[in-house]
Amino acid sequence: MFGSTALALLSSICFLLSLNFATTAFVLLIVIVLLALRDGLVSSVTFTAVATACLVFLFVEPIYSSAVDEFWGLVPLAAFLSTSLVIVSLIRRLHMLERAHGEQANLLNLTTNAIFLRNTDHVIVYWNRGAEELYGWTREEAVGTVVDELLQTVFPVPRPEIDSRLLQTGRWQGELIHTTRCGKKVIVASRWSTHYNDLGLTIGTLESNTDVTECRRAEDALRRIQAAYLTEAQRLSHTGSFGWNVSSGELFWSDETFRIFDVERTMFPSLNLVLERTHPDDVTAVRQAIGRAARERHDFSHEHRLLLKNGEIRHIRVVARGTSDDKGQFQFIGAVMDVTAQKKAHSELERSEQRYRHLFSRMPIALRQLDASKLAGLFKRLRAEGVTDLGSYFDSHPEFLYTCMEALSYQESNQRFIQMFGGPGAYVVRPVTHSWKERPDTFRRAMESRFRGEANFEEETRMVTWDGRVIDVLFITARVGPINDSEVSLVGTIDISQRLRVQERLRQVQAEFAHAARVSMLGELTASIAHEVNQPLAAIATNGAAGLRWLARPNPNLAEVHEGIENMIANARRAANIVARIHAMASRKAPERTFLLLDDVIRESLLFVRQEMESRSVTILHRPDPTAPQVLGDRTQLQQVIVNLAINAMQAMMQAGSECRKIVISTVRHDSSAICCSVEDSGPGLGAEHIDRLFESFFTTKDSGMGMGLPICRSIVEAHGGEIGADAHGAEGGARFWFALPVPASTVCE
């Protein structure tokens, strides 16, 4: 409304001033331009229409009329109208361009990147908000300045190279170093794009910069850490790295490579230096390897020795891979490994294997190696099925024992094994089934031991040789490697046939000595034995005579005769028992072990010495243990031990002239696995200097002793798996002898 009123008023003023059409039209055109700059398109068109109407009404004949009489009056009106519309349209386009530029500027201000536009003279013509925040200069301060002078730009390459790339492609990107208003150095990732006009001519460059300072610092720190870790890893693993530019001959070494070659870090690495450090005997091979690698340019691996300045020899392994860089230059990137320790370990391993080979082949023990890989697989399957007790599994699957035998096979054997078992050579593989025909129970126990995870097993057994002989051996096996997965076993067998024969002969000699000792002991008890036998014989004679008298009467008393005959029978049996005991003691029969109570053996033994003790005024007291379990032993041999200890006690008291002569024989359960019998007397005791020698053969403290009784007692007790000993003084004041016998496991369970 204001614009239309202003145009009408201005037209009236021009009319009153008698201005012509052209002048008035020019004035109105200026006003329309001013109004168009202020208002929108619709308003500008409206103003143009109002101005045209004013010109028609006031300046075109007829005046004060909207009609135009002459054609030529329309021409200036058409020119005015078209000119006004064109100007309004141009102004509108200018408004739109300004608005678009403003929106673009606002968009560029939204980004955090520093964006600015510079002309061909490198003068800044645009500076966004991101640039203000990054560099510190405002738009007003930055626009109009030369960018490289303002930011003190440091380029990664010469500036002409960047300009050349920008001219060729219209783009460039890289990292620059800029200085901010406060003097801080920042690293930016810069992207440049050439700005062209409509004619394709360069009018400037748009530069977008992203601050990567902290990122680069973090990367540098990470690289330093990685380099430190790499250096430490190389030092710990004795592995250095190197680069070899084949084209230029340059070498690049890591710190560890310098250490391996024993070269100062300040020295320049070269192929000549490598050859200087190489052992003289390996120089030719190394030179050939270098020449071949340079010529063929293939990946390579080589081992050789270094001879250091101090005379130390170092073994190294060099591996490298070939590659080409961006410029087409071929180079090797590789590693240098100090393998001296591995070489020494390998050498030591070879020596150890050689020693083992010599020991294996030259040991005087029959040795053979078993392949247990199939057996390990069988056991693994059983464990997977939940089997934990192989013995129970054998009971329910007896055929599995022979499956285990077939799963084992002999491999290498030494010469002693071949001599003992006969058959083929050392390296012939054969199953073990044949060897266990005589004693499969030993093999079963060996398998149970293996299944339990035990590393070793040994047992005295009998094995069958390849030629059918049965030999007594000590069987020993050791598993090599993890017990449950061991695939190799070492078997040793020692022929103990001769030892068993010697032991059997020793047992015979001991039995003969024991028999001789018993006979000798019976000789000492002759008077007592005669007295013991005479008593029932005298009773038999008396009862016989009395019976005859009862029968000789006119009226025989048959009841008395019957009673006398019964007494005769009882005394005959008593005499027979005495003779049987003496016969058992004097006989030379083989030992026969049975389950018996030790207190019963003691009671029977005291019958031998009762008369002897009574005649010498010796009191014998037996203190049994009613809870004592049975032991496994030979009754006659145990009686011999007890009688011998009792007679020794009696003789010691008689020799010392003791007035109070007392012997106490006690049994007591030592623990759950043994029972102990002690014989104590009231004599003078034992000298401390004699304790350690009492059980030596031919050592005696008696005036007329031979020193064989106690050694025989010891051999008997030890043959029963027990032990015997003596104390200088016991509870009764004199000596105390004792022996302990093991209680069988079955008896303990009962």
XYZ file of C-alpha atoms in Angstrom:
750
model
C 0.000 0.000 0.000
C 2.809 2.389 0.877
C 4.564 1.709 -2.447
C 1.442 2.257 -4.531
C 0.651 5.494 -2.679
C 4.206 6.710 -3.119
C 4.092 6.031 -6.864
C 0.743 7.857 -7.276
C 1.964 10.816 -5.228
C 5.256 11.011 -7.133
C 3.375 10.862 -10.463
C 1.157 13.776 -9.372
C 4.178 15.854 -8.355
C 5.841 15.238 -11.724
C 2.576 16.257 -13.467
C 2.355 19.465 -11.458
C 5.975 20.226 -12.262
C 5.093 19.789 -15.931
C 7.773 17.096 -16.425
C 7.579 15.181 -19.669
C 6.784 11.485 -20.044
C 10.363 10.288 -20.305
C 11.540 12.090 -17.180
C 8.575 10.928 -15.163
C 8.994 7.355 -16.403
C 12.670 7.400 -15.363
C 11.810 8.700 -11.890
C 9.108 6.048 -11.455
C 11.484 3.348 -12.688
C 13.992 4.340 -9.991
C 11.264 4.133 -7.356
C 10.137 0.709 -8.626
C 13.745 -0.569 -8.379
C 14.007 0.710 -4.823
C 10.677 -0.860 -3.880
C 11.619 -4.144 -5.599
C 14.798 -4.301 -3.511
C 12.599 -4.001 -0.440
C 9.532 -6.101 -1.289
C 8.777 -9.367 -2.984
C 7.980 -10.271 -6.581
C 4.196 -9.782 -6.331
C 4.585 -6.363 -4.794
C 7.118 -5.358 -7.442
C 4.746 -6.383 -10.282
C 1.941 -4.507 -8.569
C 4.109 -1.385 -8.311
C 4.932 -1.673 -12.017
C 1.227 -1.853 -12.895
C 0.414 1.158 -10.686
C 3.249 3.213 -12.230
C 2.065 2.330 -15.752
C -1.504 3.335 -14.888
C -0.291 6.694 -13.513
C 1.659 7.402 -16.704
C -1.381 6.556 -18.866
C -3.703 8.709 -16.752
C -1.482 11.801 -16.433
C 1.009 11.845 -19.310
C -0.555 10.068 -22.341
C -3.210 11.762 -24.445
C -6.007 12.033 -23.634
C -5.021 13.164 -20.139
C -7.114 12.056 -17.198
C -8.210 9.040 -19.126
C -7.149 5.429 -19.112
C -7.569 5.188 -22.871
C -4.797 5.738 -25.417
C -5.883 7.285 -28.676
C -2.748 6.922 -30.696
C -0.666 3.820 -31.337
C 2.555 5.707 -30.797
C 1.429 6.453 -27.291
C 1.568 2.751 -26.495
C 5.223 2.366 -27.491
C 6.756 4.285 -24.563
C 4.290 2.607 -22.210
C 5.314 -0.846 -23.481
C 8.986 0.077 -23.160
C 8.434 1.292 -19.607
C 6.448 -1.802 -18.663
C 8.942 -4.285 -20.125
C 11.908 -2.453 -18.634
C 10.276 -2.445 -15.204
C 9.435 -6.134 -15.361
C 12.947 -7.060 -16.508
C 14.519 -5.058 -13.700
C 12.107 -6.567 -11.162
C 12.952 -10.056 -12.436
C 16.690 -9.392 -12.181
C 16.304 -8.024 -8.692
C 14.310 -11.153 -7.770
C 17.046 -13.417 -9.068
C 19.582 -11.384 -7.127
C 17.543 -11.888 -3.974
C 17.393 -15.632 -4.613
C 21.143 -15.842 -5.193
C 21.832 -13.930 -2.011
C 19.501 -16.213 -0.097
C 21.155 -19.329 -1.546
C 24.584 -17.990 -0.723
C 23.412 -17.255 2.790
C 22.009 -20.746 3.221
C 25.224 -22.262 1.911
C 27.198 -20.123 4.300
C 24.964 -21.238 7.150
C 25.448 -24.875 6.161
C 29.221 -24.427 6.087
C 28.987 -22.841 9.522
C 27.235 -25.930 10.844
C 30.257 -28.182 10.235
C 33.095 -28.400 12.739
C 35.644 -28.415 9.928
C 37.537 -25.229 9.185
C 36.411 -24.176 5.676
C 37.552 -21.138 3.796
C 37.643 -19.944 0.193
C 40.633 -18.211 -1.310
C 40.996 -16.613 -4.705
C 43.734 -17.198 -7.246
C 45.995 -14.828 -5.321
C 45.564 -17.001 -2.178
C 43.587 -14.212 -0.517
C 40.809 -15.392 1.787
C 37.329 -14.436 0.551
C 35.268 -16.684 2.844
C 35.923 -17.884 6.429
C 33.415 -20.126 8.234
C 32.681 -20.464 11.901
C 34.716 -23.699 12.162
C 37.772 -21.772 10.938
C 37.128 -19.083 13.559
C 36.976 -21.734 16.308
C 40.054 -23.634 15.119
C 42.386 -20.771 14.281
C 41.058 -17.962 16.517
C 40.613 -15.226 13.874
C 37.138 -13.853 13.147
C 35.732 -13.684 9.644
C 36.331 -9.946 9.461
C 39.955 -10.419 10.514
C 40.682 -13.307 8.163
C 38.944 -12.219 4.959
C 41.331 -10.259 2.760
C 44.533 -11.819 4.141
C 46.864 -14.260 2.392
C 46.078 -17.671 3.853
C 49.627 -19.102 3.981
C 50.936 -15.935 5.640
C 48.102 -15.868 8.146
C 48.360 -19.562 9.118
C 52.145 -19.977 8.569
C 51.455 -23.157 6.615
C 54.041 -25.961 6.645
C 53.619 -28.225 3.616
C 54.573 -31.927 3.497
C 55.967 -31.483 -0.028
C 57.084 -28.406 -1.982
C 54.183 -26.089 -2.797
C 54.725 -26.270 -6.603
C 54.047 -30.018 -6.494
C 50.735 -29.393 -4.757
C 49.764 -26.659 -7.247
C 50.663 -28.951 -10.144
C 48.490 -31.750 -8.755
C 45.666 -29.326 -8.109
C 45.898 -28.005 -11.659
C 45.823 -31.503 -13.126
C 43.050 -33.078 -11.073
C 41.304 -30.159 -9.414
C 41.804 -31.826 -6.022
C 44.518 -32.392 -3.435
C 44.567 -33.797 0.061
C 47.231 -34.226 2.682
C 48.316 -33.126 6.115
C 49.435 -29.560 6.856
C 50.773 -27.846 9.923
C 49.106 -24.512 10.759
C 49.733 -21.965 13.494
C 46.722 -20.571 15.351
C 46.261 -17.024 16.597
C 47.664 -18.014 20.012
C 50.760 -19.588 18.426
C 49.705 -23.221 18.864
C 50.772 -25.677 16.168
C 47.947 -27.838 14.832
C 48.013 -30.721 12.367
C 45.106 -30.695 9.934
C 43.883 -33.152 7.336
C 43.414 -30.734 4.439
C 41.260 -31.261 1.343
C 41.496 -28.757 -1.499
C 39.017 -28.361 -4.377
C 39.381 -25.927 -7.288
C 36.465 -23.460 -7.697
C 35.496 -22.664 -11.312
C 33.194 -20.017 -12.813
C 30.588 -20.632 -15.510
C 33.232 -20.261 -18.177
C 35.403 -22.983 -16.593
C 38.016 -20.565 -15.401
C 39.638 -20.980 -11.985
C 38.393 -18.332 -9.595
C 39.626 -19.803 -6.316
C 40.173 -22.818 -4.093
C 37.904 -24.236 -1.395
C 39.926 -25.599 1.500
C 38.458 -27.867 4.198
C 40.646 -28.657 7.216
C 40.045 -31.197 10.040
C 42.058 -30.956 13.240
C 43.855 -34.313 13.682
C 46.452 -33.123 16.184
C 45.260 -35.295 19.084
C 44.695 -38.232 16.782
C 48.247 -37.977 15.446
C 49.624 -37.640 18.956
C 47.724 -40.764 20.002
C 48.970 -42.578 16.906
C 52.525 -41.456 17.601
C 52.213 -42.617 21.202
C 50.781 -45.922 20.002
C 53.590 -46.303 17.495
C 56.130 -45.601 20.214
C 54.487 -48.178 22.477
C 54.316 -50.681 19.642
C 57.927 -49.978 18.783
C 58.882 -50.466 22.440
C 56.900 -53.710 22.597
C 58.396 -54.852 19.314
C 61.889 -54.048 20.541
C 61.270 -55.891 23.813
C 59.671 -58.817 21.998
C 62.631 -59.028 19.646
C 65.014 -58.883 22.584
C 63.152 -61.607 24.473
C 62.811 -63.839 21.417
C 66.317 -63.056 20.126
C 64.775 -62.097 16.787
C 65.802 -58.989 14.890
C 64.303 -57.514 11.721
C 65.944 -56.054 8.649
C 65.248 -54.505 5.281
C 67.440 -54.914 2.198
C 66.949 -52.687 -0.815
C 68.386 -54.839 -3.579
C 68.478 -51.962 -6.068
C 70.475 -49.592 -3.875
C 72.165 -52.193 -1.657
C 71.015 -50.388 1.497
C 70.402 -52.359 4.683
C 68.150 -51.368 7.566
C 68.526 -53.146 10.917
C 66.498 -53.169 14.113
C 68.233 -52.743 17.463
C 68.081 -56.495 18.105
C 69.766 -57.194 14.766
C 72.642 -54.914 15.794
C 72.878 -56.863 19.074
C 72.853 -60.235 17.331
C 75.697 -59.178 15.010
C 77.504 -57.549 17.960
C 77.689 -54.240 16.083
C 77.470 -50.751 17.557
C 74.202 -48.968 16.837
C 76.101 -46.059 15.321
C 77.636 -48.197 12.569
C 76.115 -48.306 9.104
C 74.941 -51.844 8.223
C 76.120 -53.301 4.931
C 76.584 -56.616 3.173
C 80.330 -56.357 3.745
C 79.707 -56.026 7.476
C 77.533 -59.151 7.342
C 80.340 -61.081 5.646
C 82.893 -59.747 8.149
C 80.844 -61.138 11.039
C 80.213 -64.482 9.286
C 82.239 -67.491 10.414
C 85.106 -68.087 7.957
C 83.827 -71.580 7.169
C 80.406 -70.175 6.212
C 81.454 -67.072 4.228
C 81.300 -68.784 0.834
C 77.844 -70.212 1.470
C 76.541 -66.849 2.729
C 77.998 -64.977 -0.255
C 76.343 -67.465 -2.605
C 73.017 -67.147 -0.781
C 73.167 -63.322 -1.035
C 74.011 -63.468 -4.728
C 71.257 -65.976 -5.441
C 68.680 -63.884 -3.554
C 69.685 -60.694 -5.408
C 69.614 -62.501 -8.736
C 66.471 -64.606 -8.429
C 64.568 -62.237 -6.118
C 62.687 -65.036 -4.408
C 61.912 -65.520 -0.733
C 64.826 -67.194 1.010
C 65.865 -68.845 4.261
C 69.424 -69.539 5.356
C 71.306 -70.643 8.470
C 74.920 -69.911 9.218
C 77.311 -69.014 12.023
C 78.692 -65.711 13.208
C 82.148 -65.302 14.687
C 82.062 -62.364 17.093
C 84.999 -60.222 18.117
C 85.321 -61.980 21.472
C 85.567 -65.377 19.764
C 82.001 -66.403 20.536
C 80.253 -68.438 17.852
C 76.606 -67.566 17.313
C 74.151 -69.510 15.144
C 71.546 -67.472 13.244
C 68.634 -68.210 10.920
C 67.723 -65.585 8.302
C 64.315 -65.607 6.580
C 63.144 -62.928 4.136
C 60.275 -62.159 1.795
C 60.653 -60.127 -1.368
C 58.434 -57.156 -2.225
C 58.409 -54.057 -4.441
C 57.692 -50.510 -3.266
C 55.660 -47.800 -5.037
C 58.655 -46.816 -7.123
C 59.173 -50.360 -8.349
C 62.327 -50.953 -6.315
C 62.698 -54.562 -5.127
C 63.561 -55.155 -1.503
C 63.642 -57.946 1.057
C 61.967 -57.648 4.441
C 63.001 -60.321 6.881
C 63.986 -61.520 10.313
C 67.266 -62.598 11.893
C 66.855 -65.186 14.661
C 69.563 -66.064 17.156
C 69.177 -69.852 17.334
C 72.336 -70.530 19.327
C 70.391 -71.790 22.339
C 68.224 -74.004 20.137
C 71.301 -75.375 18.401
C 72.934 -76.144 21.736
C 69.729 -77.723 23.019
C 69.380 -79.760 19.834
C 72.995 -80.844 20.091
C 72.513 -81.789 23.716
C 69.340 -83.652 22.778
C 71.218 -85.580 20.114
C 73.951 -86.431 22.633
C 71.300 -87.435 25.143
C 69.598 -89.620 22.564
C 72.941 -91.161 21.717
C 73.641 -91.804 25.395
C 70.200 -93.328 25.755
C 70.837 -95.446 22.663
C 74.114 -96.701 24.134
C 72.512 -97.358 27.514
C 69.574 -99.100 25.886
C 71.734 -101.359 23.763
C 74.496 -102.055 26.297
C 72.599 -102.378 29.575
C 72.908 -105.893 31.054
C 69.123 -105.816 31.489
C 66.742 -107.075 28.829
C 65.053 -103.929 27.505
C 62.408 -103.512 24.836
C 60.237 -100.665 23.670
C 56.489 -101.184 23.372
C 54.110 -99.440 20.989
C 51.108 -98.607 23.189
C 49.258 -96.260 20.831
C 46.382 -98.705 20.237
C 46.135 -99.456 23.954
C 45.978 -95.729 24.759
C 43.051 -95.466 22.331
C 41.263 -98.381 24.019
C 41.707 -96.839 27.478
C 40.514 -93.449 26.224
C 37.361 -95.091 24.881
C 36.744 -96.857 28.207
C 37.097 -93.605 30.137
C 34.678 -91.923 27.739
C 32.200 -94.726 28.498
C 32.557 -94.029 32.235
C 34.774 -96.976 33.226
C 36.830 -96.124 36.328
C 37.778 -99.598 37.664
C 39.566 -101.701 35.055
C 39.692 -104.717 37.376
C 35.900 -104.883 37.538
C 35.732 -104.390 33.789
C 38.116 -107.337 33.310
C 35.874 -109.465 35.560
C 32.814 -108.741 33.417
C 34.703 -108.737 30.102
C 37.515 -111.330 30.444
C 38.151 -111.269 26.692
C 39.275 -107.624 26.987
C 42.516 -108.802 28.637
C 43.586 -110.456 25.383
C 42.391 -107.410 23.447
C 44.875 -105.376 25.498
C 47.622 -107.896 24.758
C 46.954 -107.661 21.032
C 46.945 -103.845 21.250
C 50.564 -103.890 22.456
C 53.485 -104.825 20.259
C 57.202 -105.072 20.873
C 59.293 -102.671 18.837
C 63.004 -102.143 19.336
C 64.862 -104.400 21.762
C 68.431 -104.577 23.004
C 70.843 -107.469 22.627
C 70.293 -108.727 26.158
C 66.560 -109.104 25.465
C 67.283 -111.109 22.316
C 69.685 -113.344 24.247
C 67.151 -113.896 27.021
C 64.038 -114.442 24.902
C 65.601 -115.650 21.664
C 63.742 -115.013 18.438
C 64.192 -112.307 15.771
C 66.341 -109.196 15.690
C 66.065 -105.954 17.569
C 63.661 -104.111 15.263
C 61.087 -106.846 14.495
C 57.602 -105.864 15.674
C 55.743 -108.679 17.440
C 52.706 -108.851 19.748
C 53.135 -109.543 23.461
C 50.448 -112.244 23.711
C 52.943 -115.124 23.519
C 55.002 -113.837 26.452
C 52.088 -113.923 28.913
C 50.759 -117.445 28.331
C 52.170 -118.600 31.683
C 51.127 -115.645 33.883
C 48.333 -113.520 32.350
C 47.482 -112.358 35.883
C 50.686 -110.290 35.979
C 49.756 -108.636 32.687
C 46.313 -107.864 34.096
C 47.782 -106.136 37.148
C 50.128 -104.173 34.875
C 47.140 -102.988 32.820
C 45.222 -101.995 35.953
C 48.275 -100.029 37.113
C 48.458 -98.246 33.769
C 44.737 -97.446 33.792
C 45.115 -95.909 37.276
C 47.743 -93.581 35.835
C 50.756 -95.046 37.633
C 54.070 -94.301 35.942
C 55.755 -97.616 36.833
C 54.902 -101.217 37.561
C 57.061 -104.138 38.664
C 56.448 -107.699 39.752
C 58.254 -111.017 39.940
C 56.594 -113.355 37.474
C 57.158 -115.995 34.806
C 57.323 -115.271 31.080
C 57.454 -117.450 27.978
C 60.354 -116.939 25.563
C 60.028 -117.070 21.783
C 61.430 -120.607 21.772
C 58.932 -121.812 24.406
C 61.057 -121.730 27.563
C 59.483 -120.445 30.785
C 61.783 -118.208 32.802
C 61.464 -116.460 36.143
C 61.882 -112.697 35.710
C 61.502 -109.398 37.483
C 59.146 -107.546 35.128
C 59.466 -103.727 35.148
C 57.653 -101.248 32.916
C 57.867 -97.462 32.693
C 55.527 -95.276 30.644
C 57.010 -92.477 28.565
C 55.065 -89.211 28.244
C 51.674 -88.247 29.736
C 50.510 -91.256 31.742
C 46.913 -91.428 30.490
C 47.922 -90.902 26.851
C 51.331 -92.559 26.848
C 51.911 -94.272 23.519
C 55.374 -95.633 24.351
C 56.400 -97.946 27.181
C 59.829 -99.203 28.147
C 59.889 -102.778 29.429
C 62.743 -104.265 31.412
C 63.070 -107.917 32.380
C 65.716 -109.341 34.687
C 66.269 -113.084 34.723
C 65.921 -114.046 38.379
C 65.986 -117.822 37.859
C 69.465 -118.110 39.391
C 68.505 -115.822 42.242
C 65.394 -117.874 42.973
C 67.477 -121.051 42.965
C 69.920 -119.436 45.371
C 67.073 -118.223 47.551
C 65.535 -121.674 47.527
C 68.890 -123.172 48.503
C 69.236 -120.529 51.204
C 65.808 -121.427 52.531
C 66.838 -125.059 52.584
C 70.023 -124.232 54.469
C 68.080 -122.048 56.873
C 65.562 -124.837 57.347
C 68.396 -127.280 58.019
C 69.933 -124.884 60.509
C 66.547 -124.369 62.115
C 66.052 -128.120 62.245
C 69.471 -128.605 63.759
C 68.720 -125.894 66.275
C 65.429 -127.557 67.167
C 67.115 -130.916 67.578
C 69.811 -129.270 69.692
C 67.151 -127.536 71.736
C 65.326 -130.824 72.208
C 68.612 -132.292 73.367
C 68.805 -129.602 76.035
C 65.269 -130.531 77.085
C 65.901 -134.288 77.166
C 65.378 -134.566 80.921
C 62.189 -132.545 80.782
C 60.944 -134.528 77.801
C 61.735 -137.827 79.559
C 59.911 -136.628 82.651
C 56.934 -135.533 80.554
C 56.797 -138.916 78.820
C 57.394 -140.944 82.017
C 54.436 -139.397 83.799
C 51.731 -140.763 81.454
C 53.644 -144.050 81.058
C 53.840 -144.485 84.848
C 50.154 -143.689 85.108
C 49.395 -146.295 82.432
C 51.418 -148.928 84.340
C 49.744 -148.074 87.631
C 46.253 -148.196 86.159
C 47.074 -151.507 84.408
C 48.307 -153.138 87.622
C 45.252 -151.898 89.501
C 42.978 -153.298 86.833
C 44.602 -156.712 87.074
C 44.080 -156.705 90.823
C 40.409 -155.828 90.440
C 40.023 -158.642 87.935
C 41.876 -161.177 90.174
C 39.299 -160.876 92.968
C 36.693 -163.573 93.372
C 34.110 -161.000 92.491
C 35.818 -158.724 89.894
C 34.943 -155.042 90.214
C 34.297 -154.254 86.578
C 33.478 -150.607 87.259
C 36.913 -149.999 88.732
C 38.476 -151.888 85.848
C 36.534 -149.747 83.357
C 37.682 -146.539 85.062
C 41.292 -147.748 85.100
C 41.184 -148.592 81.404
C 39.803 -145.104 80.608
C 42.669 -143.558 82.591
C 45.123 -145.713 80.671
C 43.666 -144.541 77.358
C 43.815 -140.866 78.452
C 47.434 -141.181 79.561
C 48.320 -143.025 76.355
C 46.849 -140.159 74.344
C 48.753 -137.694 76.529
C 51.987 -139.565 75.846
C 51.151 -139.689 72.137
C 50.596 -135.916 72.082
C 53.949 -135.384 73.784
C 55.659 -137.609 71.251
C 53.801 -135.862 68.380
C 54.967 -132.450 69.586
C 58.523 -133.693 69.875
C 58.283 -135.339 66.469
C 56.929 -132.155 64.884
C 59.726 -130.164 66.460
C 62.370 -132.652 65.347
C 61.004 -133.373 61.850
C 62.491 -131.846 58.704
C 59.265 -131.220 56.799
C 58.815 -128.136 54.605
C 57.295 -125.064 56.262
C 53.505 -124.977 56.006
C 51.792 -121.677 56.732
C 48.250 -121.578 58.033
C 46.069 -119.081 59.842
C 46.642 -119.400 63.581
C 46.399 -117.484 66.846
C 49.773 -116.490 68.252
C 48.595 -117.075 71.837
C 47.725 -120.712 70.958
C 51.260 -121.169 69.632
C 52.652 -119.690 72.870
C 50.594 -122.121 75.021
C 51.807 -125.087 72.965
C 55.409 -123.866 73.197
C 55.270 -123.580 76.976
C 54.443 -127.277 77.211
C 57.974 -128.011 75.945
C 59.671 -125.964 78.648
C 57.231 -126.374 81.566
C 59.109 -129.181 83.269
C 62.466 -127.502 82.645
C 61.231 -124.264 84.152
C 59.696 -125.976 87.182
C 62.904 -127.868 87.855
C 64.840 -124.583 87.828
C 62.276 -122.658 89.881
C 61.373 -120.343 87.001
C 57.901 -118.836 86.931
C 56.374 -118.313 83.482
C 53.458 -115.908 83.104
C 51.485 -115.751 79.838
C 49.446 -112.592 79.175
C 47.355 -113.204 76.043
C 45.448 -110.598 74.054
C 41.891 -111.886 73.543
C 41.314 -109.401 70.693
C 44.407 -110.389 68.740
C 43.633 -111.480 65.153
C 45.066 -114.511 63.415
C 48.386 -114.434 61.616
C 49.642 -116.487 58.696
C 52.592 -118.623 59.781
C 54.239 -121.998 60.232
C 53.312 -123.346 63.655
C 56.523 -125.322 64.220
C 58.826 -122.431 63.268
C 56.969 -119.966 65.496
C 57.092 -122.473 68.365
C 60.844 -122.694 67.823
C 61.173 -118.894 68.144
C 59.169 -118.753 71.379
C 60.903 -121.771 72.956
C 64.313 -120.383 72.007
C 63.573 -116.970 73.545
C 62.165 -118.589 76.718
C 65.185 -120.908 77.133
C 67.569 -117.973 76.541
C 65.783 -116.009 79.281
C 65.952 -118.948 81.694
C 69.643 -119.574 81.010
C 70.473 -115.859 81.424
C 68.805 -115.794 84.849
C 70.515 -119.052 85.904
C 73.920 -117.827 84.716
C 73.495 -114.570 86.662
C 72.307 -116.421 89.776
C 69.077 -114.458 90.014
C 66.996 -115.396 93.060
C 63.656 -114.275 91.620
C 63.327 -115.993 88.285
C 60.347 -114.810 86.287
C 59.471 -114.784 82.584
C 56.499 -112.824 81.191
C 55.298 -113.573 77.658
C 52.779 -111.026 76.346
C 50.941 -110.440 73.097
C 49.578 -107.079 72.112
C 48.156 -105.687 68.919
C 50.770 -103.239 67.630
C 48.419 -101.545 65.168
C 45.834 -102.625 62.629
C 48.504 -104.325 60.542
C 50.716 -106.161 63.074
C 50.687 -108.121 66.341
C 53.646 -108.074 68.736
C 54.908 -110.776 71.114
C 57.391 -109.868 73.871
C 59.448 -112.114 76.196
C 60.720 -110.357 79.344
C 62.755 -111.782 82.201
C 63.888 -110.660 85.634
C 67.548 -111.323 84.928
C 70.466 -108.851 84.704
C 69.450 -107.448 81.320
C 71.679 -106.790 78.299
C 74.756 -104.676 77.925
C 74.257 -101.680 75.646
C 77.353 -102.675 73.673
C 75.742 -106.017 72.777
C 72.374 -104.792 71.507
C 73.488 -104.181 67.907
C 75.218 -107.572 67.595
C 72.726 -109.922 69.255
C 71.326 -111.232 65.978
C 74.685 -111.690 64.255
C 75.673 -115.259 63.476
C 78.012 -116.883 66.034
C 77.737 -113.966 68.470
C 76.783 -115.063 71.998
C 76.938 -113.825 75.587
C 76.573 -117.348 77.049
C 79.504 -119.258 78.457
C 78.803 -122.273 76.224
C 76.584 -120.838 73.443
C 77.192 -121.131 69.697
C 75.465 -117.878 68.673
C 73.023 -119.460 66.198
C 69.721 -119.386 68.087
C 68.884 -115.690 67.702
C 70.025 -115.428 64.032
C 67.751 -118.381 63.241
C 64.906 -116.673 65.107
C 65.514 -113.543 63.036
C 65.490 -115.474 59.740
C 62.212 -117.192 60.733
C 60.509 -113.936 61.717
C 61.728 -112.079 58.625
C 60.602 -114.974 56.410
C 57.140 -114.371 57.870
C 57.365 -110.688 56.851
C 57.951 -109.482 60.402
C 60.755 -107.969 62.434
C 62.546 -108.875 65.678
C 64.433 -106.781 68.209
C 65.701 -106.512 71.777
C 65.808 -103.932 74.582
C 68.449 -103.843 77.308
C 65.854 -103.628 80.098
C 62.141 -104.342 80.192
C 59.341 -103.916 82.712
C 60.556 -106.920 84.769
C 64.047 -105.477 85.121
C 65.808 -107.885 82.791
C 66.128 -108.159 79.023
C 63.178 -107.800 76.683
C 63.001 -109.587 73.332
C 60.128 -108.956 70.961
C 58.970 -109.807 67.479
C 56.100 -108.474 65.363
C 54.201 -110.372 62.666
C 52.004 -108.808 59.983
C 48.257 -109.315 60.079
C 46.873 -110.389 56.671
C 44.539 -107.894 55.010
C 41.688 -110.406 54.937
C 42.009 -110.854 58.714
C 42.017 -107.075 59.259
C 38.779 -106.732 57.257
C 37.165 -109.404 59.412
